[in-house]
Amino acid sequence: MLNFPVPPVPAATAGVTWLRANVARFSDGETHTRRRTFVESELRRVRPGTLRDGTGSPVSRLALALGLPSTVDSDVALVAHCYQPHIPATVEADRAVERLVTACGGVADEHTANRIGILVQAYATTALIEGRNPPVPVTRRVAPSGEIVEVDLTGRPFGEGVHACPGRAHALALAATDFHRLHYGSLPLVLPNAWDFASAAMLADAGFPAIGTTSLGVAAAHGLMDAEGATLAETLDLASKLVRLPVPITVDIESGFGMDPRDLAARLWELGVAGVNIEDVAGSPEVHARLIAGLKAGAPGLFVNARTDTYWLGIDRDSTVDRALRYADAGADGIFVPGLTTAPEIEALVKAVPLPLNLLAQRDIHTFADLGVRRISTGSLLFRAAMEATVRTATQIRDGLTPDIGLGYEAVQDLLSQTQKPVR
C-alpha cells in the first residue's frame, strides 16, 4: 500500500497549506521526482556523522549544517504538529512558516518549501530519541477505490518505495543515543562482556559506561553450546534483567537466532536494550546485510554492531573491507572484526569504512586508540577468567592453601540491593 499515491493537497499561497502544496512529501509523479531531487541534493551537502556529536536539538543541528540559524527549531516544532494534511493548521503554525521562509532567504518558492520540509521531517527524530518505534506510526495513502487508508509503518520506520525517507542516515545520526556517542570519545569505548546479572552489575559498579553480553558465557552458563542459535530465551531473559542497570546494555545475538530480525530488534528495544552484536560467521555478506537492514527496520534507534568473522575464522580475509562497506550501507552503526591485530590492516580498515571499528582486547587501549579503533570488547575473556579463578580457588582449598578472596559476601549483597528497582 505504500506504493499507492499520497492524498492530494490543495494549492495555497501562504502558511502551512502553502508548505504542504510545495513539498516532496505530499506530491506524486514528476512533481515528486523534481522536489525529491532537490531534497537529496541538499542532504548530500551534510555528512551524517557531523550531526551526531553536536549540541542542541536535532532540528537546530541540522539547520546549522544547512546554513540556517539554529533558532528555527521552535518554529519547526509548531509546523510539525500540524504538518499532516488531515490535521488543521493553526494560526501560530502559519506565522511560523512565514518566519521560516524569512530564515531561508525570504523567497517563498518550491526550493524554500522543501528546505523547510527537510527540517520538519527531522523533527520526527525526537520520537526516535524518546524510544518510540516506529517514530511515525502510520502514513496515509489513496487506495484504488479512492478511499484514504492508513498504512501501518511497523517494521518500515522510514517508509519504502518512491516516498521512502531520503534522509534516513541523517535521521539516525540526529537521533544517536548516549550509547552511540560513547563510540566517539577521546579514547575507545572499553566494553566488558558479562554473562549474568551479577557480573554485569559489578562491571557497572566499577565504572564502565556500558555493558555487553558474551554469547559463549550466556550459553555455557546454561549448559548449552555457543554459536548454535540455542539461547534465544536465555538471552532475552538476561536482557530483561540487565536493563535495570544504570548503563546502556548491548546484547550478543549470535547470528540472529533464526528470528525475523525486525521482530527480534523490536523486542529488545522494547525491553530497553541499546544495541546488539550480530555475527556473519564469514558466510554470505548479502544475507548478513539483509539481517542488519531488518534489525534497523525493527528498531532504528538500536546500535547494530556488525561482526564479520573473516579474521576470527581465517576465512576470505580479503573480503573484510567489502563486507564492512556492505554492512555500513545496510545500516550498521559499527563494525566488529575479532582477530584483527596488525597495525597496517587496522589502519586500512579505519580509513576505508566510515563507522566505528570494534576489536577484541588483543592489544592495549592506547595502541588501538592511535590506530583509530573506537571500541574494544572483552568477548568471552572475562567469563573464561572467572571460570579459571573459580577452579583455582577451589583447588587451593582442596590442597590446604588459604585462598585470597578480595570480595566479601556483604559487598555482593549491597551491590544487588542497589539494583532491585528498575532505574531505566
XYZ file of C-alpha atoms in Angstrom:
424
model
C 0.000 0.000 0.000
C 2.967 2.329 0.371
C 3.087 2.448 -3.427
C -0.398 3.969 -3.531
C -0.410 7.743 -4.215
C -0.416 10.179 -1.337
C -3.651 12.105 -0.732
C -3.677 15.281 -2.855
C -3.350 18.647 -1.140
C -4.886 21.923 -2.372
C -2.815 24.765 -3.786
C -2.226 27.702 -1.449
C -0.176 30.894 -1.268
C 0.814 31.115 2.379
C 1.151 29.294 5.686
C 1.142 25.579 6.372
C -1.175 24.849 3.443
C 1.328 26.517 1.078
C 4.106 24.390 2.585
C 2.151 21.157 2.104
C 1.381 22.068 -1.507
C 5.057 22.536 -2.371
C 6.978 19.754 -0.636
C 8.002 16.358 -1.971
C 6.311 14.646 0.974
C 2.778 15.332 -0.319
C 3.293 15.089 -4.071
C 3.488 12.353 -6.700
C 4.769 11.718 -10.219
C 7.125 14.132 -11.943
C 6.457 16.819 -9.345
C 7.547 14.497 -6.576
C 10.648 13.433 -8.509
C 11.688 17.038 -9.087
C 11.199 18.028 -5.458
C 12.841 14.897 -4.074
C 15.887 15.533 -6.268
C 16.279 18.919 -4.618
C 15.918 17.387 -1.137
C 18.556 14.770 -1.915
C 20.875 17.472 -3.239
C 20.505 19.472 -0.014
C 21.150 16.412 2.148
C 24.276 15.489 0.185
C 25.810 18.721 1.483
C 25.676 17.326 5.021
C 27.707 14.339 6.169
C 25.531 12.365 8.598
C 28.399 11.813 11.002
C 28.743 15.554 11.627
C 25.216 15.627 13.061
C 25.875 13.058 15.770
C 28.161 14.999 18.068
C 26.627 18.450 18.012
C 24.726 20.111 20.820
C 21.160 21.344 20.762
C 18.017 19.784 19.345
C 18.101 17.574 16.237
C 16.426 20.321 14.214
C 18.870 23.001 15.340
C 21.853 20.782 14.483
C 20.533 20.070 11.005
C 19.616 23.714 10.469
C 23.168 24.813 11.253
C 24.539 22.155 8.891
C 22.287 23.522 6.130
C 23.460 27.086 6.762
C 20.312 28.180 8.602
C 20.005 29.669 12.095
C 19.668 27.139 14.913
C 16.843 29.215 16.404
C 14.384 27.886 13.813
C 13.722 24.781 15.915
C 10.789 26.276 17.851
C 9.043 27.353 14.635
C 9.690 23.946 13.060
C 8.043 22.297 16.077
C 4.929 24.456 15.630
C 4.690 23.454 11.975
C 5.420 19.772 12.617
C 2.433 19.417 14.919
C 0.033 20.209 12.075
C 2.127 19.271 9.020
C -0.099 16.343 8.024
C -2.909 17.485 5.678
C -5.661 15.888 7.779
C -4.674 17.997 10.815
C -5.999 21.591 10.831
C -3.275 24.233 10.626
C -3.085 26.716 13.486
C -2.565 30.445 13.258
C 0.672 30.048 15.216
C 1.951 27.447 12.725
C 1.067 29.684 9.760
C 3.078 32.511 11.314
C 5.920 30.089 11.980
C 6.002 29.204 8.261
C 6.349 32.906 7.425
C 9.311 33.214 9.788
C 10.899 30.075 8.367
C 10.602 31.442 4.829
C 12.418 34.561 6.020
C 15.132 32.454 7.672
C 15.614 30.596 4.376
C 16.183 33.795 2.390
C 12.714 35.305 2.113
C 11.635 33.775 -1.217
C 8.501 31.635 -0.936
C 9.313 29.210 -3.728
C 9.467 25.448 -4.112
C 13.089 25.240 -3.024
C 12.394 27.133 0.182
C 9.395 24.941 0.919
C 11.476 21.786 0.619
C 14.263 23.173 2.803
C 11.635 23.782 5.460
C 10.217 20.326 4.757
C 13.611 18.742 5.496
C 13.615 20.392 8.917
C 10.038 19.360 9.640
C 10.846 15.755 8.754
C 13.882 15.968 11.045
C 11.582 16.896 13.904
C 10.319 13.294 13.873
C 13.721 12.174 15.171
C 12.636 13.412 18.593
C 10.314 10.398 18.647
C 13.305 8.119 17.994
C 15.184 9.727 20.863
C 12.191 9.143 23.134
C 12.206 5.461 22.144
C 9.008 5.386 20.081
C 9.100 2.658 17.458
C 8.276 3.388 14.716
C 8.730 7.147 15.239
C 5.785 7.859 12.917
C 3.296 5.008 13.430
C 1.178 5.392 10.263
C 1.080 7.173 6.925
C -1.876 7.902 4.640
C -2.404 6.743 1.054
C -5.196 6.706 -1.540
C -6.393 3.166 -2.314
C -7.510 2.230 -5.860
C -11.092 2.591 -4.621
C -10.425 6.252 -3.890
C -10.616 5.680 -0.146
C -7.909 7.212 2.038
C -6.315 4.452 4.101
C -3.823 4.467 6.944
C -0.750 2.272 6.427
C 0.986 0.812 9.472
C 4.720 1.629 9.408
C 5.751 -1.022 11.937
C 8.949 -2.578 10.607
C 9.216 0.205 7.998
C 10.148 3.252 10.093
C 11.470 5.172 7.109
C 8.831 4.042 4.638
C 9.646 2.333 1.371
C 9.169 2.813 -2.345
C 9.283 6.204 -4.035
C 8.327 8.024 -0.837
C 10.956 6.351 1.372
C 12.710 8.895 3.563
C 15.755 10.260 1.681
C 17.362 11.361 4.947
C 17.468 8.024 6.739
C 21.185 8.202 7.586
C 20.832 11.803 8.734
C 17.844 10.963 10.933
C 19.701 8.112 12.621
C 22.715 10.350 13.234
C 20.494 13.062 14.727
C 18.816 10.506 16.985
C 22.081 8.974 18.199
C 21.722 7.670 21.744
C 24.182 8.057 24.595
C 25.454 4.603 23.686
C 26.166 5.742 20.124
C 28.084 8.743 21.422
C 30.310 6.566 23.597
C 31.939 5.405 20.352
C 33.200 8.917 19.573
C 35.093 9.853 22.742
C 38.733 10.765 23.130
C 39.581 7.117 23.898
C 37.994 3.920 22.602
C 34.971 2.590 24.478
C 36.121 -0.373 26.563
C 33.101 -2.668 26.585
C 33.274 -5.539 29.094
C 31.077 -8.529 28.311
C 29.019 -10.073 31.123
C 27.260 -13.428 31.262
C 24.745 -12.916 34.077
C 23.220 -10.151 36.165
C 25.809 -10.243 38.940
C 28.795 -9.930 36.590
C 27.126 -7.072 34.717
C 26.176 -5.270 37.949
C 29.732 -5.484 39.244
C 31.140 -4.130 35.995
C 28.684 -1.238 36.016
C 29.596 -0.540 39.649
C 33.273 -0.497 38.630
C 32.554 2.484 36.408
C 32.268 1.008 32.931
C 29.903 3.272 30.965
C 28.228 0.428 29.033
C 27.994 -3.352 29.337
C 27.757 -6.041 26.666
C 26.962 -9.720 26.917
C 29.052 -12.670 25.778
C 27.223 -15.362 23.862
C 29.712 -18.010 24.992
C 29.233 -17.066 28.637
C 25.451 -16.995 28.385
C 25.353 -20.338 26.595
C 27.867 -22.094 28.839
C 26.169 -20.811 31.995
C 23.025 -22.630 30.809
C 24.764 -25.810 29.703
C 24.403 -25.005 26.011
C 26.817 -24.686 23.110
C 27.711 -21.269 21.740
C 27.067 -20.250 18.118
C 24.257 -22.757 17.599
C 21.363 -20.326 17.977
C 20.134 -22.186 21.052
C 19.999 -19.346 23.599
C 17.238 -17.046 22.394
C 15.125 -17.446 25.538
C 18.154 -17.157 27.833
C 19.406 -14.049 26.006
C 16.055 -12.287 26.191
C 15.651 -13.201 29.840
C 19.105 -11.853 30.693
C 18.486 -8.682 28.684
C 15.278 -8.042 30.626
C 17.310 -8.120 33.851
C 20.345 -6.145 32.675
C 18.289 -3.128 31.604
C 17.725 -2.445 35.327
C 21.343 -1.284 35.478
C 22.117 2.454 35.093
C 24.224 1.998 31.935
C 23.432 1.141 28.290
C 23.243 -2.583 27.536
C 24.215 -4.207 24.243
C 23.386 -7.855 23.598
C 25.249 -10.520 21.626
C 22.601 -12.179 19.456
C 24.963 -14.588 17.649
C 23.625 -14.705 14.070
C 20.088 -13.671 14.982
C 18.729 -16.956 16.412
C 16.803 -17.596 13.191
C 14.205 -14.954 14.123
C 12.782 -12.288 11.872
C 15.355 -9.556 12.629
C 12.651 -6.887 12.771
C 10.789 -8.764 15.490
C 13.945 -9.520 17.444
C 15.099 -5.890 17.309
C 11.683 -4.609 18.333
C 11.539 -6.973 21.327
C 14.983 -5.961 22.535
C 14.243 -2.262 22.023
C 11.016 -2.542 23.988
C 13.000 -4.102 26.837
C 15.321 -1.096 26.848
C 18.374 -2.622 25.154
C 20.643 -0.054 23.484
C 22.483 -2.242 20.983
C 23.180 -5.668 19.538
C 26.145 -7.514 18.123
C 25.396 -9.831 15.188
C 27.972 -12.066 13.503
C 28.242 -13.269 9.908
C 30.372 -16.404 10.651
C 32.061 -15.350 7.362
C 29.025 -16.561 5.441
C 27.123 -14.715 2.733
C 27.571 -10.939 3.085
C 24.300 -10.409 1.236
C 22.389 -12.456 3.802
C 24.105 -10.649 6.669
C 23.341 -7.263 5.137
C 19.653 -8.210 4.996
C 19.734 -9.171 8.673
C 21.294 -5.822 9.537
C 18.721 -3.926 7.497
C 15.973 -5.912 9.213
C 17.305 -5.061 12.668
C 17.392 -1.356 11.828
C 13.872 -1.565 10.397
C 12.621 -3.208 13.574
C 14.273 -0.661 15.876
C 16.007 2.236 14.112
C 17.488 3.572 17.348
C 19.219 0.267 18.145
C 23.021 0.330 17.751
C 23.792 -2.549 15.384
C 27.383 -3.736 15.663
C 28.003 -5.823 12.549
C 30.583 -8.519 13.153
C 32.495 -10.219 10.382
C 34.453 -13.352 11.223
C 36.878 -13.276 8.309
C 39.855 -12.915 10.665
C 38.439 -14.881 13.581
C 37.833 -17.932 11.398
C 40.585 -17.251 8.848
C 38.040 -17.218 6.001
C 38.199 -14.918 2.969
C 40.128 -12.158 4.738
C 40.441 -10.155 1.526
C 36.677 -9.586 1.634
C 36.750 -7.794 5.006
C 36.581 -4.233 3.694
C 33.912 -5.110 1.150
C 31.831 -6.825 3.827
C 32.199 -3.869 6.181
C 31.078 -1.440 3.483
C 28.088 -3.642 2.612
C 27.085 -3.751 6.260
C 27.502 0.017 6.576
C 25.247 0.508 3.560
C 22.677 -1.801 5.171
C 22.507 0.482 8.209
C 25.093 -0.884 10.645
C 26.332 1.555 13.285
C 29.642 -0.167 13.969
C 31.923 -2.853 12.537
C 33.459 -5.632 14.664
C 36.408 -7.656 13.343
C 37.614 -10.033 16.063
C 41.056 -11.447 15.423
C 42.324 -8.396 13.540
C 45.514 -7.225 15.303
C 48.080 -5.927 12.800
C 48.562 -2.161 12.626
C 48.608 -1.712 8.819
C 45.410 -3.721 8.366
C 43.655 -1.902 11.211
C 44.609 1.497 9.802
C 43.459 0.484 6.318
C 40.063 -0.652 7.630
C 39.597 2.522 9.694
C 40.370 4.602 6.615
C 38.076 2.628 4.303
C 34.975 2.254 6.482
C 33.037 5.283 7.813
C 31.910 3.525 11.012
C 33.467 2.963 14.449
C 35.768 -0.062 14.371
C 35.407 -2.568 17.226
C 38.198 -5.040 18.005
C 38.816 -7.607 20.709
C 41.101 -6.683 23.602
C 44.115 -8.296 21.958
C 46.324 -5.183 22.152
C 46.467 -2.332 24.669
C 43.946 0.507 24.568
C 46.477 3.225 23.707
C 47.851 1.344 20.717
C 44.316 0.767 19.469
C 43.454 4.429 20.043
C 46.437 5.554 17.984
C 45.284 3.271 15.155
C 41.754 4.737 15.153
C 39.881 1.901 16.898
C 36.724 3.194 18.616
C 35.526 0.196 20.675
C 37.345 -2.612 22.479
C 35.381 -5.673 23.592
C 36.488 -8.332 26.047
C 34.350 -11.017 24.395
C 34.315 -14.208 26.446
C 37.626 -13.368 28.173
C 36.065 -12.294 31.485
C 33.878 -15.397 31.639
C 36.843 -17.651 30.944
C 38.932 -15.787 33.539
C 36.153 -16.229 36.100
C 35.978 -19.957 35.388
C 39.732 -20.258 35.787
C 39.662 -18.277 39.050
C 36.832 -20.463 40.353
C 38.749 -23.673 39.744
C 41.980 -22.181 41.096
C 40.285 -21.082 44.322
C 38.605 -24.466 44.785
C 41.861 -26.370 44.224
C 43.711 -24.082 46.667
C 41.210 -25.046 49.357
C 41.452 -28.724 48.406
C 45.237 -28.545 48.543
C 45.300 -26.989 52.008
C 46.086 -23.438 50.935
C 44.341 -20.252 52.048
C 42.690 -18.603 49.039
C 42.945 -14.855 48.598
C 39.330 -13.657 48.322
C 39.007 -9.906 47.934
C 35.241 -9.629 47.562
C 33.105 -10.267 50.596
C 29.570 -11.604 50.920
C 28.194 -8.268 52.152
C 29.726 -6.428 49.193
C 27.770 -8.615 46.780
C 24.582 -8.247 48.808
C 24.974 -4.463 48.956
C 25.521 -4.288 45.207
C 22.441 -6.376 44.464
C 20.313 -4.353 46.876
C 21.010 -1.261 44.792
C 19.680 -2.894 41.622
C 16.361 -4.309 42.759
C 14.307 -1.447 41.352
C 14.279 -0.526 37.651
C 16.334 2.599 37.022
C 15.976 2.996 33.246
